Short mmCIF file of C-alpha atoms in Angstrom, two decimals:
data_model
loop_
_atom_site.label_atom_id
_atom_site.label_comp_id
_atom_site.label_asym_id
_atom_site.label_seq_id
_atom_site.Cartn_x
_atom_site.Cartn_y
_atom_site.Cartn_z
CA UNK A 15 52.54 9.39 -44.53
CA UNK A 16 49.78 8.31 -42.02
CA UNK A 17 49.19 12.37 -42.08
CA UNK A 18 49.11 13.40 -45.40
CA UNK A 19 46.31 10.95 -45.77
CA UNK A 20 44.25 12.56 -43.14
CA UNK A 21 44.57 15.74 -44.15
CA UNK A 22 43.45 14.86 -48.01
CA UNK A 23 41.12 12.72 -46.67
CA UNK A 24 39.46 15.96 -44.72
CA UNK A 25 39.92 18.19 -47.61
CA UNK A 26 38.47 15.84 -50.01
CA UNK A 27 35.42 15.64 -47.51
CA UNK A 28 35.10 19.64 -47.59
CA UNK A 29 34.96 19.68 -51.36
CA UNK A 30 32.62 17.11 -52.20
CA UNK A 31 29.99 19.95 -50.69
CA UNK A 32 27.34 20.81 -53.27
CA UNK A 33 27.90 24.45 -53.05
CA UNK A 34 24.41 24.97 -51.66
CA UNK A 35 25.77 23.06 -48.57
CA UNK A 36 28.97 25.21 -48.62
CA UNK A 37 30.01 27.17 -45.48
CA UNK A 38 28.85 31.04 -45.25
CA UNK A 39 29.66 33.79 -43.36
CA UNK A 40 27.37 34.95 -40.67
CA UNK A 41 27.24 38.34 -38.93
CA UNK A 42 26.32 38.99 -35.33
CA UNK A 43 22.63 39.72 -36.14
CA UNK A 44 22.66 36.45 -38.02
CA UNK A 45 24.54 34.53 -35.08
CA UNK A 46 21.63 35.43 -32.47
CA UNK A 47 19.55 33.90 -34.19
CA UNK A 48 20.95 30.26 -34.26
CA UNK A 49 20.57 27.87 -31.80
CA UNK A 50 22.48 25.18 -31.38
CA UNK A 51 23.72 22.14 -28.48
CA UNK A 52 26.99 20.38 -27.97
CA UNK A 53 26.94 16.62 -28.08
CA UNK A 54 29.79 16.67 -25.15
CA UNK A 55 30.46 19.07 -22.61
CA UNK A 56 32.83 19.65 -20.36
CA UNK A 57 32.47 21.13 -16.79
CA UNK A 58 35.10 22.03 -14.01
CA UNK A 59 34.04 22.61 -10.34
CA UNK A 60 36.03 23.56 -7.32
CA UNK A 61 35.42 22.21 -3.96
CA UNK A 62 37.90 24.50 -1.52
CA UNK A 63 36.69 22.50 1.43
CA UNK A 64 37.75 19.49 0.13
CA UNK A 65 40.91 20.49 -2.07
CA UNK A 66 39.79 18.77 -4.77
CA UNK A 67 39.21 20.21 -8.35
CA UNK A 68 36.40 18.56 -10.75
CA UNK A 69 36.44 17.61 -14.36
CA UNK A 70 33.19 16.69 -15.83
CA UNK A 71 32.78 15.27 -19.63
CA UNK A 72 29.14 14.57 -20.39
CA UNK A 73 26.91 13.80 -22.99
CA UNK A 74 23.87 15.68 -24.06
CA UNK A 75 21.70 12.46 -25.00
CA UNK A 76 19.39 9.99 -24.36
CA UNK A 77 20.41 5.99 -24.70
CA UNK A 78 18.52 3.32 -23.97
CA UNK A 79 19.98 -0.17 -22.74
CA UNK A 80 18.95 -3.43 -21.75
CA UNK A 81 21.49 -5.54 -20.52
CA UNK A 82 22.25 -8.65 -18.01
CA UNK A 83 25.43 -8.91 -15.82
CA UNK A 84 26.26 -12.09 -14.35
CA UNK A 85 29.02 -10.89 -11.73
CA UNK A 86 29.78 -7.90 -10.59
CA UNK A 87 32.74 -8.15 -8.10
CA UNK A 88 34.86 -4.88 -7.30
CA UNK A 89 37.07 -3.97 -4.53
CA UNK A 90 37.89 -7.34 -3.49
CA UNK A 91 40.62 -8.03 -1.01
CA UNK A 92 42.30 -4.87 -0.14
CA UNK A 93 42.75 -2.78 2.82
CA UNK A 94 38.49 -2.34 3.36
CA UNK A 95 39.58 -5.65 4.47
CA UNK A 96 40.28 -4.29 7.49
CA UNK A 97 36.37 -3.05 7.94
CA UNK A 98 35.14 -4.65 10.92
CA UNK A 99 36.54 -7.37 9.69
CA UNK A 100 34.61 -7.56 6.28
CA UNK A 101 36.34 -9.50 3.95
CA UNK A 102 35.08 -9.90 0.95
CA UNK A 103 34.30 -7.02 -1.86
CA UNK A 104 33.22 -3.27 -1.85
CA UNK A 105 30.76 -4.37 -3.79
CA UNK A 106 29.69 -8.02 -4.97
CA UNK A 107 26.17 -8.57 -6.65
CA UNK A 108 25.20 -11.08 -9.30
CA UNK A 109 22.56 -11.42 -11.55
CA UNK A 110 21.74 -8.27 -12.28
CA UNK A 111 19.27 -7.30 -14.50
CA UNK A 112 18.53 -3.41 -16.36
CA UNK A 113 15.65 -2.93 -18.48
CA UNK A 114 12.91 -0.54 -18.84
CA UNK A 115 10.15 -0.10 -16.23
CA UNK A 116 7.35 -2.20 -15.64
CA UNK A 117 3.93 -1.36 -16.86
CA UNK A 118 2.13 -1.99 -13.42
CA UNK A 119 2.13 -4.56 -10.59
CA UNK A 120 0.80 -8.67 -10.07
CA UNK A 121 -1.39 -8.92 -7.44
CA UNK A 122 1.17 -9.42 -5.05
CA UNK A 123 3.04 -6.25 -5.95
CA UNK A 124 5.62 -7.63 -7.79
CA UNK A 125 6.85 -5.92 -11.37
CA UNK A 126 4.33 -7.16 -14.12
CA UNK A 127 5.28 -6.31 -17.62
CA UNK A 128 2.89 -6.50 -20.90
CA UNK A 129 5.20 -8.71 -22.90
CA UNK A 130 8.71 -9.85 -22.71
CA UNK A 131 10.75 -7.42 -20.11
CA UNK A 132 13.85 -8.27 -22.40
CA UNK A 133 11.61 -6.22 -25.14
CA UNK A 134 12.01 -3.05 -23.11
CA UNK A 135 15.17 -0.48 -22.39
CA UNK A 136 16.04 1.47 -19.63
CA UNK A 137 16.30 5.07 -20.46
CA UNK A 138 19.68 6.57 -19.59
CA UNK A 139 19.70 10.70 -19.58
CA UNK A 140 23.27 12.10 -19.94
CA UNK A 141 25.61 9.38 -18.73
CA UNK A 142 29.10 11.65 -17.96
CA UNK A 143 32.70 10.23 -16.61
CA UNK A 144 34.40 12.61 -13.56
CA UNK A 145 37.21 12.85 -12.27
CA UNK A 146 38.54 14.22 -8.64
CA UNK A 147 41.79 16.00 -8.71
CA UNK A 148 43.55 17.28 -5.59
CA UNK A 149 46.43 20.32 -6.36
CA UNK A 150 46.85 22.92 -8.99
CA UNK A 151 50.43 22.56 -9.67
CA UNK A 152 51.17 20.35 -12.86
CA UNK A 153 54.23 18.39 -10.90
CA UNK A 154 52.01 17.83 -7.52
CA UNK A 155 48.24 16.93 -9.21
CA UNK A 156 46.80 13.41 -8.50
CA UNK A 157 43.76 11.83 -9.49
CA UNK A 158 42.23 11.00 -6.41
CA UNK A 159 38.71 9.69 -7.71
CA UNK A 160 36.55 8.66 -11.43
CA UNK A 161 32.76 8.00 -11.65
CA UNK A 162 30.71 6.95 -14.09
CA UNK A 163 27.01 8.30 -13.71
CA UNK A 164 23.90 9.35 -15.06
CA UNK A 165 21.62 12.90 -14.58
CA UNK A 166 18.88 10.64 -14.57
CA UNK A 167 18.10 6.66 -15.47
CA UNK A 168 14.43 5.05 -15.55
CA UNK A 169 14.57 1.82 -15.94
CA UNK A 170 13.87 -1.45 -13.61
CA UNK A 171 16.96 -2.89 -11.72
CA UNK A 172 16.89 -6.37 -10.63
CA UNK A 173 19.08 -8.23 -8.22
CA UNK A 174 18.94 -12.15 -8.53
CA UNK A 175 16.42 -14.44 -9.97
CA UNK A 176 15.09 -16.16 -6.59
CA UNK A 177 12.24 -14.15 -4.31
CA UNK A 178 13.10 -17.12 -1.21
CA UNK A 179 14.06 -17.15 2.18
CA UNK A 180 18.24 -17.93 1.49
CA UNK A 181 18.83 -17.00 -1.58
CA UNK A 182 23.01 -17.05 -3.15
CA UNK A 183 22.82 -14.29 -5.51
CA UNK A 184 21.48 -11.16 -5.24
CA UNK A 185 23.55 -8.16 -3.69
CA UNK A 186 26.21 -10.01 -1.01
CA UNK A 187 28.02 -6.94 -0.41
CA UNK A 188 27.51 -2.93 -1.03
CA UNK A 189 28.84 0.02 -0.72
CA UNK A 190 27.14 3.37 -1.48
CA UNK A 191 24.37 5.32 -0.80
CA UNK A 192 20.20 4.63 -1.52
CA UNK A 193 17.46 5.72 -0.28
CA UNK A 194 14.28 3.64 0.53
CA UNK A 195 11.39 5.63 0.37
CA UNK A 196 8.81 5.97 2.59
CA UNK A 197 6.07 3.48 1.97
CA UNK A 198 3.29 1.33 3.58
CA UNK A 199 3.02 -2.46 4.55
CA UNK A 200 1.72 -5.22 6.44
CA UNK A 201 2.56 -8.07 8.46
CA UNK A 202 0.48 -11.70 9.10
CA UNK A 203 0.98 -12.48 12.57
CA UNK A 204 0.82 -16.38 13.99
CA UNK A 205 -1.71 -17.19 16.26
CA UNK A 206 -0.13 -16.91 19.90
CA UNK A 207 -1.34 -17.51 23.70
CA UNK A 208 -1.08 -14.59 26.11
CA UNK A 209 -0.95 -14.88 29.65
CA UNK A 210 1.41 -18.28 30.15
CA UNK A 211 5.06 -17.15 30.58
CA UNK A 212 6.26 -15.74 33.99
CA UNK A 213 6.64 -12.50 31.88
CA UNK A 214 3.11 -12.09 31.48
CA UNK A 215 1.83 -11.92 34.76
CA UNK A 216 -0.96 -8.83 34.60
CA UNK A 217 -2.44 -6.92 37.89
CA UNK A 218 -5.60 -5.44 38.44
CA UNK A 219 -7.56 -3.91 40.71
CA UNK A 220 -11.22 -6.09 41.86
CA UNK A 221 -14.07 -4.08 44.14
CA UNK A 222 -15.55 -7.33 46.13
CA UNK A 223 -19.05 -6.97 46.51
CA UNK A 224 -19.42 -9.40 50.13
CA UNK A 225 -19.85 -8.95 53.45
CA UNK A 226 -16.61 -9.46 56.41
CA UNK A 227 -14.07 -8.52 53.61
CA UNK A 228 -12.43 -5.59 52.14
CA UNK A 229 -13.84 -3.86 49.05
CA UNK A 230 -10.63 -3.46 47.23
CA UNK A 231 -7.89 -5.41 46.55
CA UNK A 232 -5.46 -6.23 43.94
CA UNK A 233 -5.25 -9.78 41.73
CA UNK A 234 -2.75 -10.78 39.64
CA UNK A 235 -2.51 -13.79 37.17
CA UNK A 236 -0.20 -16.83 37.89
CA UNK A 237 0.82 -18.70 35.08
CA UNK A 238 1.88 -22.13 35.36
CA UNK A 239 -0.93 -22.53 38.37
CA UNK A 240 -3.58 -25.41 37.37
CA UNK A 241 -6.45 -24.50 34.93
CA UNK A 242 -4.65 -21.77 33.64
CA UNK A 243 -4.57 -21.73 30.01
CA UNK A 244 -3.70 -18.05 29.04
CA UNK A 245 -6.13 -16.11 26.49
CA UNK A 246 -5.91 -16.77 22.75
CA UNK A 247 -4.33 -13.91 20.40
CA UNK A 248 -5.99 -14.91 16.92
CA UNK A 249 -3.67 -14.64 13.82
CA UNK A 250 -4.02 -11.00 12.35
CA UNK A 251 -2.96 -8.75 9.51
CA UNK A 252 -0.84 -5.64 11.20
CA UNK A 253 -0.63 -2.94 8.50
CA UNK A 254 2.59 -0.34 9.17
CA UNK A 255 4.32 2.40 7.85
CA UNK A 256 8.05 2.41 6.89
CA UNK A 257 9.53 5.90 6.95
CA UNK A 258 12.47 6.91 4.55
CA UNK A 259 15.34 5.46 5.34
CA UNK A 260 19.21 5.56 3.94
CA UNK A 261 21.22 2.69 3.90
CA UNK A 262 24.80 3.57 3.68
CA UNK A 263 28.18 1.93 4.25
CA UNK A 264 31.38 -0.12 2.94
CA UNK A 265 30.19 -3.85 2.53
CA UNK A 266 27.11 -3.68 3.86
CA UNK A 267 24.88 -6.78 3.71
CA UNK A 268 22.11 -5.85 6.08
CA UNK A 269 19.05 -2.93 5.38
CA UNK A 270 18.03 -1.67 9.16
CA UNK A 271 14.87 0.02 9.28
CA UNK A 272 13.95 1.54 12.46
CA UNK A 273 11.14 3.83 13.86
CA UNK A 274 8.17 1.69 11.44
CA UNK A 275 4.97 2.56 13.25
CA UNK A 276 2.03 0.48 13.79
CA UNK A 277 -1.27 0.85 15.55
CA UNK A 278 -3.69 -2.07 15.90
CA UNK A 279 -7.14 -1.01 16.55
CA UNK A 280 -8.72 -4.17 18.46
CA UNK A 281 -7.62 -7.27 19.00
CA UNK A 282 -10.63 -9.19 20.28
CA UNK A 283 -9.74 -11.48 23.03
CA UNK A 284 -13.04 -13.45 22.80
CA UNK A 285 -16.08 -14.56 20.45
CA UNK A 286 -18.46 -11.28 19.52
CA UNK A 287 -15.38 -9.11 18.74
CA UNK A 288 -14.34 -6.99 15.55
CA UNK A 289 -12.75 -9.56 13.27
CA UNK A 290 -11.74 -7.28 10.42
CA UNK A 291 -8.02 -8.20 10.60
CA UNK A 292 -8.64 -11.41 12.23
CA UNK A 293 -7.20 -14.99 9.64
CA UNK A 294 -9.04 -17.96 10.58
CA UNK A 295 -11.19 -18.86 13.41
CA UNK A 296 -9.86 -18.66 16.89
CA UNK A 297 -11.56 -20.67 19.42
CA UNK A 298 -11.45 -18.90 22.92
CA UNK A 299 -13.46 -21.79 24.70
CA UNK A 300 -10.90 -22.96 26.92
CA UNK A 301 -9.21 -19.79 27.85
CA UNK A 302 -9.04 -18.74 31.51
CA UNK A 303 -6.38 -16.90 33.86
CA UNK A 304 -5.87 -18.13 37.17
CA UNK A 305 -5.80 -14.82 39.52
CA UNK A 306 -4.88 -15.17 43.60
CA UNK A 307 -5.44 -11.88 46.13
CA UNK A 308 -6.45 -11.47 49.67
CA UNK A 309 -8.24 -14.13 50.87
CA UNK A 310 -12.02 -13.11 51.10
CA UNK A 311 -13.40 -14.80 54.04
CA UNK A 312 -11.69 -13.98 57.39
CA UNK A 313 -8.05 -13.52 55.65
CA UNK A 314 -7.42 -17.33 55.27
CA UNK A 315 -10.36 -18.47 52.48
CA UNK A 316 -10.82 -17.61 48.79
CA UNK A 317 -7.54 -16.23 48.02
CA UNK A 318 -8.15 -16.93 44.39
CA UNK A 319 -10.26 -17.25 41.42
CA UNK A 320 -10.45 -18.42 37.59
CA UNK A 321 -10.87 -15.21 35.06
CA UNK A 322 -12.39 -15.64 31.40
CA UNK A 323 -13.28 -12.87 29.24
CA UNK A 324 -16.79 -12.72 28.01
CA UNK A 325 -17.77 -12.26 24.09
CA UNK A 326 -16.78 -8.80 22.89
CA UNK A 327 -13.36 -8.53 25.34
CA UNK A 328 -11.19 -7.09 23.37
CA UNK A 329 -7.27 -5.07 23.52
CA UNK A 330 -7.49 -1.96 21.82
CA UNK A 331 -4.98 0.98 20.19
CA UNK A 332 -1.73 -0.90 20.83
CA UNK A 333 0.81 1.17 19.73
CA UNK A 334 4.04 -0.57 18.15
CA UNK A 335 7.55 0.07 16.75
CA UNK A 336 9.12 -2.14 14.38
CA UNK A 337 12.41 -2.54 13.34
CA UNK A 338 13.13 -4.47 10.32
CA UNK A 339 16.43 -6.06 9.84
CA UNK A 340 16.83 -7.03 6.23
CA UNK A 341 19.89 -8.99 4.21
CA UNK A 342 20.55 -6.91 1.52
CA UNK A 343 20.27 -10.19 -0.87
CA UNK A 344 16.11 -10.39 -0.30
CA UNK A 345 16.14 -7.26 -2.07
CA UNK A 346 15.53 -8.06 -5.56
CA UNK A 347 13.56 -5.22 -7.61
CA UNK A 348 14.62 -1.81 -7.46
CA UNK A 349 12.33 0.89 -9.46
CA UNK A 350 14.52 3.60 -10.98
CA UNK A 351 11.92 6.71 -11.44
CA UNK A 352 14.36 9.22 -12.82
CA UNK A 353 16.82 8.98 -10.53
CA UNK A 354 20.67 10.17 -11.15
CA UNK A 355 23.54 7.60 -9.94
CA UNK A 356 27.19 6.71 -10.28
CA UNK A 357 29.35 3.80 -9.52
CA UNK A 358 32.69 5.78 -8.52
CA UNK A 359 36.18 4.56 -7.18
CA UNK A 360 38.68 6.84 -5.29
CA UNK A 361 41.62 6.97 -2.55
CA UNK A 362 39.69 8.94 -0.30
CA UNK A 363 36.36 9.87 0.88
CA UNK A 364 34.89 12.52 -1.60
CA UNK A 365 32.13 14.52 -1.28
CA UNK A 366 31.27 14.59 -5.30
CA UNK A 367 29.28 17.38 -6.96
CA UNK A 368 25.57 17.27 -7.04
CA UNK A 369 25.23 14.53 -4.76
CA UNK A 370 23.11 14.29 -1.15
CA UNK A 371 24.78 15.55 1.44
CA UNK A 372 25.21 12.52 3.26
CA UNK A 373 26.44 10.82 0.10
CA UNK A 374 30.09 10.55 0.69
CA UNK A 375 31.55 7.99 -0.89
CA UNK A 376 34.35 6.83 0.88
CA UNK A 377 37.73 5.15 -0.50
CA UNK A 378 37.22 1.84 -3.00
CA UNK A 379 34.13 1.67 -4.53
CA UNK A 380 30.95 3.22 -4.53
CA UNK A 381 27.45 2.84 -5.62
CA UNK A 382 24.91 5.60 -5.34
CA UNK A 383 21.56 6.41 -6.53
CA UNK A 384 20.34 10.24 -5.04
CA UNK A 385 16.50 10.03 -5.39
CA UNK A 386 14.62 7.88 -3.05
CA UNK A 387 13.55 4.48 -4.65
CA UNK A 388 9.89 3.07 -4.19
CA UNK A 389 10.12 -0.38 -2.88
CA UNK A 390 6.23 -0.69 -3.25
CA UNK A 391 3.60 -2.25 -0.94
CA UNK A 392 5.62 -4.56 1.35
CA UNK A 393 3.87 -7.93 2.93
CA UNK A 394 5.25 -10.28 4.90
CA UNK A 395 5.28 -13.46 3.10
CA UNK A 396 5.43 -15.96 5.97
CA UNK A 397 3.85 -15.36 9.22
CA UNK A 398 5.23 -13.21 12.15
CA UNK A 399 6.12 -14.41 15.85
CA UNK A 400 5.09 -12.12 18.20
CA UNK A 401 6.06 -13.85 21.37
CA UNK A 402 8.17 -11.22 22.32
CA UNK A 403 5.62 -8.66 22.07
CA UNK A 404 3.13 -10.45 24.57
CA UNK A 405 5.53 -9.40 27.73
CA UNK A 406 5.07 -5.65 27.10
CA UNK A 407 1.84 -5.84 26.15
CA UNK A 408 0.89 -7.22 29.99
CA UNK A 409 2.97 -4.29 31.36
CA UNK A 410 0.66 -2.03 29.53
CA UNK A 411 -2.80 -3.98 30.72
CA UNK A 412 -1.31 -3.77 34.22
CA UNK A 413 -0.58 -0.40 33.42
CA UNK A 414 -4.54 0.43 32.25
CA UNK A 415 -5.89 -2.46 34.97
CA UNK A 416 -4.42 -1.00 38.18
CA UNK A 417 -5.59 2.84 37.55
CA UNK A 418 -9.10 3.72 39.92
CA UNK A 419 -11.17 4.42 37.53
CA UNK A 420 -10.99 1.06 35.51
CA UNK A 421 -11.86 -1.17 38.81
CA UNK A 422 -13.51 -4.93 38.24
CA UNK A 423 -16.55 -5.22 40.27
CA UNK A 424 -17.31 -8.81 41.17
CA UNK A 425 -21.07 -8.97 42.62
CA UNK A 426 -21.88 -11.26 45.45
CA UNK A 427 -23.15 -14.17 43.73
CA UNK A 428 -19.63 -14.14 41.66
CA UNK A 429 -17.47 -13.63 44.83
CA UNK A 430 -19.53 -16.98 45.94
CA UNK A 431 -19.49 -18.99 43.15
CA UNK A 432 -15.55 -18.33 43.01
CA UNK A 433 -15.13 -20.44 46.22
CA UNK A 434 -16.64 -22.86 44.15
CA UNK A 435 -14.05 -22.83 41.75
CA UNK A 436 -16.45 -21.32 39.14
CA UNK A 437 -14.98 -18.73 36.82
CA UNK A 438 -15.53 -14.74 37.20
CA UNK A 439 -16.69 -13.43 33.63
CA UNK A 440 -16.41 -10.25 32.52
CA UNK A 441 -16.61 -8.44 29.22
CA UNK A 442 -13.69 -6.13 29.14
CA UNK A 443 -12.15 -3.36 27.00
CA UNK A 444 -8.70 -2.71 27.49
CA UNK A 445 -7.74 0.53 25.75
CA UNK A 446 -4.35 0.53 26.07
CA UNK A 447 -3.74 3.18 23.61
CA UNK A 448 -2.64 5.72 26.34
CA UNK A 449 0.02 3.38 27.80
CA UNK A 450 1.89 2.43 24.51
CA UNK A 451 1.88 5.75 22.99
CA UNK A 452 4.88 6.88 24.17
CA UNK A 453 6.44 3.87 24.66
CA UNK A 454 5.12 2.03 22.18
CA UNK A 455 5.57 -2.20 22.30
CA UNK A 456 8.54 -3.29 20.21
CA UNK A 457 9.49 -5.55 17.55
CA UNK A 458 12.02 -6.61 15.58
CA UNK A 459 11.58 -8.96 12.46
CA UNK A 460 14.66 -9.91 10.50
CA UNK A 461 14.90 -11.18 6.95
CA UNK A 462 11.29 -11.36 5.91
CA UNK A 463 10.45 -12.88 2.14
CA UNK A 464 8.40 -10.14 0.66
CA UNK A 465 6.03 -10.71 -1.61
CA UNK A 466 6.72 -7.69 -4.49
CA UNK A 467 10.18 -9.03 -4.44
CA UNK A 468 9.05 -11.66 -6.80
CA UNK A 469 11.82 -11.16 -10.06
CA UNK A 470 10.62 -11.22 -13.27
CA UNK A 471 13.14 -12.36 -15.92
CA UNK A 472 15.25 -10.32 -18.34
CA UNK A 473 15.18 -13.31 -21.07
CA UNK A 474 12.91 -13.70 -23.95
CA UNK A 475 11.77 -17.70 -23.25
CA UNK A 476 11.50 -19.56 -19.79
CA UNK A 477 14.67 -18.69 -18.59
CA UNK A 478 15.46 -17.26 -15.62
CA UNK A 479 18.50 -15.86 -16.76
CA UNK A 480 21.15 -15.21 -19.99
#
């Protein structure tokens, strides 16, 4: 029965053609010159090195989508499990957000849009389903992997609603492949004092200008000693560059960028300096190191002297390398430019068509997006310790203060009035640029609030999500 009706109902459909719109007969000539597209193809691939055959089914279109998920939880439990002891999901990220691409950027560098983001779609260019099949014969074949994908997607992809420092949604766990291109940055450092841990103990060599003494001899700093108060380090903005970077894994939760390079220019150590970069206004009145050597005066008097650095002193081309340790869940906007990606699942690691070559997506499930994604301008939104810088930063004025060439000359009338307990001032320039080049100073900051991470809502009103 249920046939009889489809076939009248299809030839019913061919004869209610006018008979200008009936079928005709074309000949070869006639055939070249139409041109035509299939809605859905289909596409088979054959990895040998894998032993896996590939069926593609795509579709040759263009759809747009806006849409809002509030959990998205897959792979939980399992034997990934058993991933350094990751228990949890393969992937586990709420609020998410997908909607077309912002117009331009706040001041800040967050997404700004001209209306109401929920107005807008992301553009999704020929989504396709595959599948990963290892063996020819018809008894043996298994479906080892699916994915669901896209050639390309432009669109803006959000991941939570709060831009703070412990935020609870956002992505908790991932697995997959992305790329975070390479892009610039910069860092507000705190105010800090150099020169007052044992660590930062500097040398140097002096040329004593007094009679019954040595010329030469080498001083170095004593912190801890009386009147020793260590040199201010003023507050600064450090701008850096972030290379490319991958960040790829089962249940990752932490972004580790390493090899960011910075170079600071000056850093003035006293009044008079370049203050460019400089936040606020440091007061260097009370700073002084406390320095001890051979005694001057018949090896048993004036074995040491107070230091302070005259306007101008300043610490110049220090070379840095940051690494920046990042939970995965202060990552909120990710710009999709065009980019293809798949979510997949399979029972082994696969190596599927098209993709990077070190996308492999290995067994539960995967996300991956191939082209790199622009995180923007990255700042720092709360200030940086540098504390742990300060120790390698004396290695490398040691470094610069001990070579010949780059002697302190205290004059008589300084050599005397440092008996006297009256500071030696000098205005000095310590290029250190030389010393940190190839080993630069190091630091690592760890789960920063940026401030283009600022989410804009996917909701027409004041709500932060629906």
């Amino acid at each position: 029965m249920k046939k009889t009706i489809l076939v009248a109902s299809i030839l019913s459909s061919v004869f209610s053609f006018s008979s200008a719109q009936a079928m005709q007969a074309l000949d070869d000539h006639q055939l070249s010159d139409v041109q035509g597209q299939a809605l859905l193809n289909l596409m088979t691939a054959t990895d040998q090195s894998q032993g896996l055959n590939f069926y593609k089914l795509s579709v040759d279109a263009l759809m747009e989508l806006n849409a809002n998920i509030k959990t998205l939880q897959l792979g939980c439990g399992g034997a990934n499990n058993a991933i350094g002891n990751k228990a949890g999901c393969d992937i586990d990220i709420s609020n998410i957000a997908l909607s077309g691409l912002n117009q331009n950027v706040e001041a800040n560098g967050s997404p700004k849009f001209s209306g109401e983001r929920a107005g807008t779609s992301a553009q999704i260019t020929n989504p396709f389903l595959e599948f990963a099949i290892k063996g020819d014969s018809a008894a043996t074949r298994e479906v080892v992997g699916f994915r669901l994908g896209a050639e390309q997607i432009v669109g803006l992809l959000t991941l939570g609603t709060e831009n703070s420092q412990n935020p609870t949604d956002g992505i908790k766990s991932f697995s997959g492949y992305m790329k975070m291109a390479a892009t610039q940055g910069e860092a507000l450092t705190k105010p800090a004092k150099f020169g007052i841990e044992s660590d930062e103990s500097i040398q140097g060599r002096i040329k004593v200008d007094l009679l019954l003494t040595k010329p030469e001899r080498v001083f170095t700093s004593r912190p801890g000693s009386e009147g020793h108060t260590g040199i201010t380090v003023p507050a600064m903005k450090v701008n850096f560059t972030m290379p490319e970077t991958i960040v790829t894994g089962q249940r990752v939760t932490q972004a580790k960028v390493s090899n960011i390079r910075s170079s600071i220019n000056t850093i003035p150590l006293a009044s008079g300096g370049d203050m460019t970069n400089v936040i606020g206004n440091p007061d260097w009145g009370s700073d002084q190191l406390y320095v001890d050597f051979d005694p001057l005066v018949l090896n048993a008097v004036g074995d040491h002297a107070f230091f302070k650095m005259l306007p101008g002193s300043s610490l110049d081309n220090l070379n840095m390398n940051i690494t920046f340790e990042q939970a995965l869940n202060l990552i909120h906007n990710i710009p999709l430019n065009g980019t293809g990606g798949y979510l997949s699942l399979q029972s082994q690691n696969v190596k599927w068509q098209g993709t990077d070559a070190l996308d492999i997506a290995q067994a539960g499930w995967w996300m991956s997006f191939k082209d790199p994604i622009q995180l923007g301008y990255l700042k720092t939104q709360d200030e940086v310790d540098i504390s742990y810088v300060l120790p390698q930063v004396a290695s490398a004025i040691t470094d610069y203060l001990l070579q010949p060439n780059n002697i302190i000359n205290v004059g008589t009338a300084e050599a005397i009035g440092s008996l006297l307990s009256k500071p030696v001032e000098k205005k000095l320039n310590i290029d250190v640029g030389t010393y940190t080049t190839n080993t630069p100073a190091t630091l690592t900051l760890q789960n920063k609030v940026l401030q283009n991470q600022h989410v804009t809502p996917n909701c027409y009103g004041s709500m932060k999500f629906c």
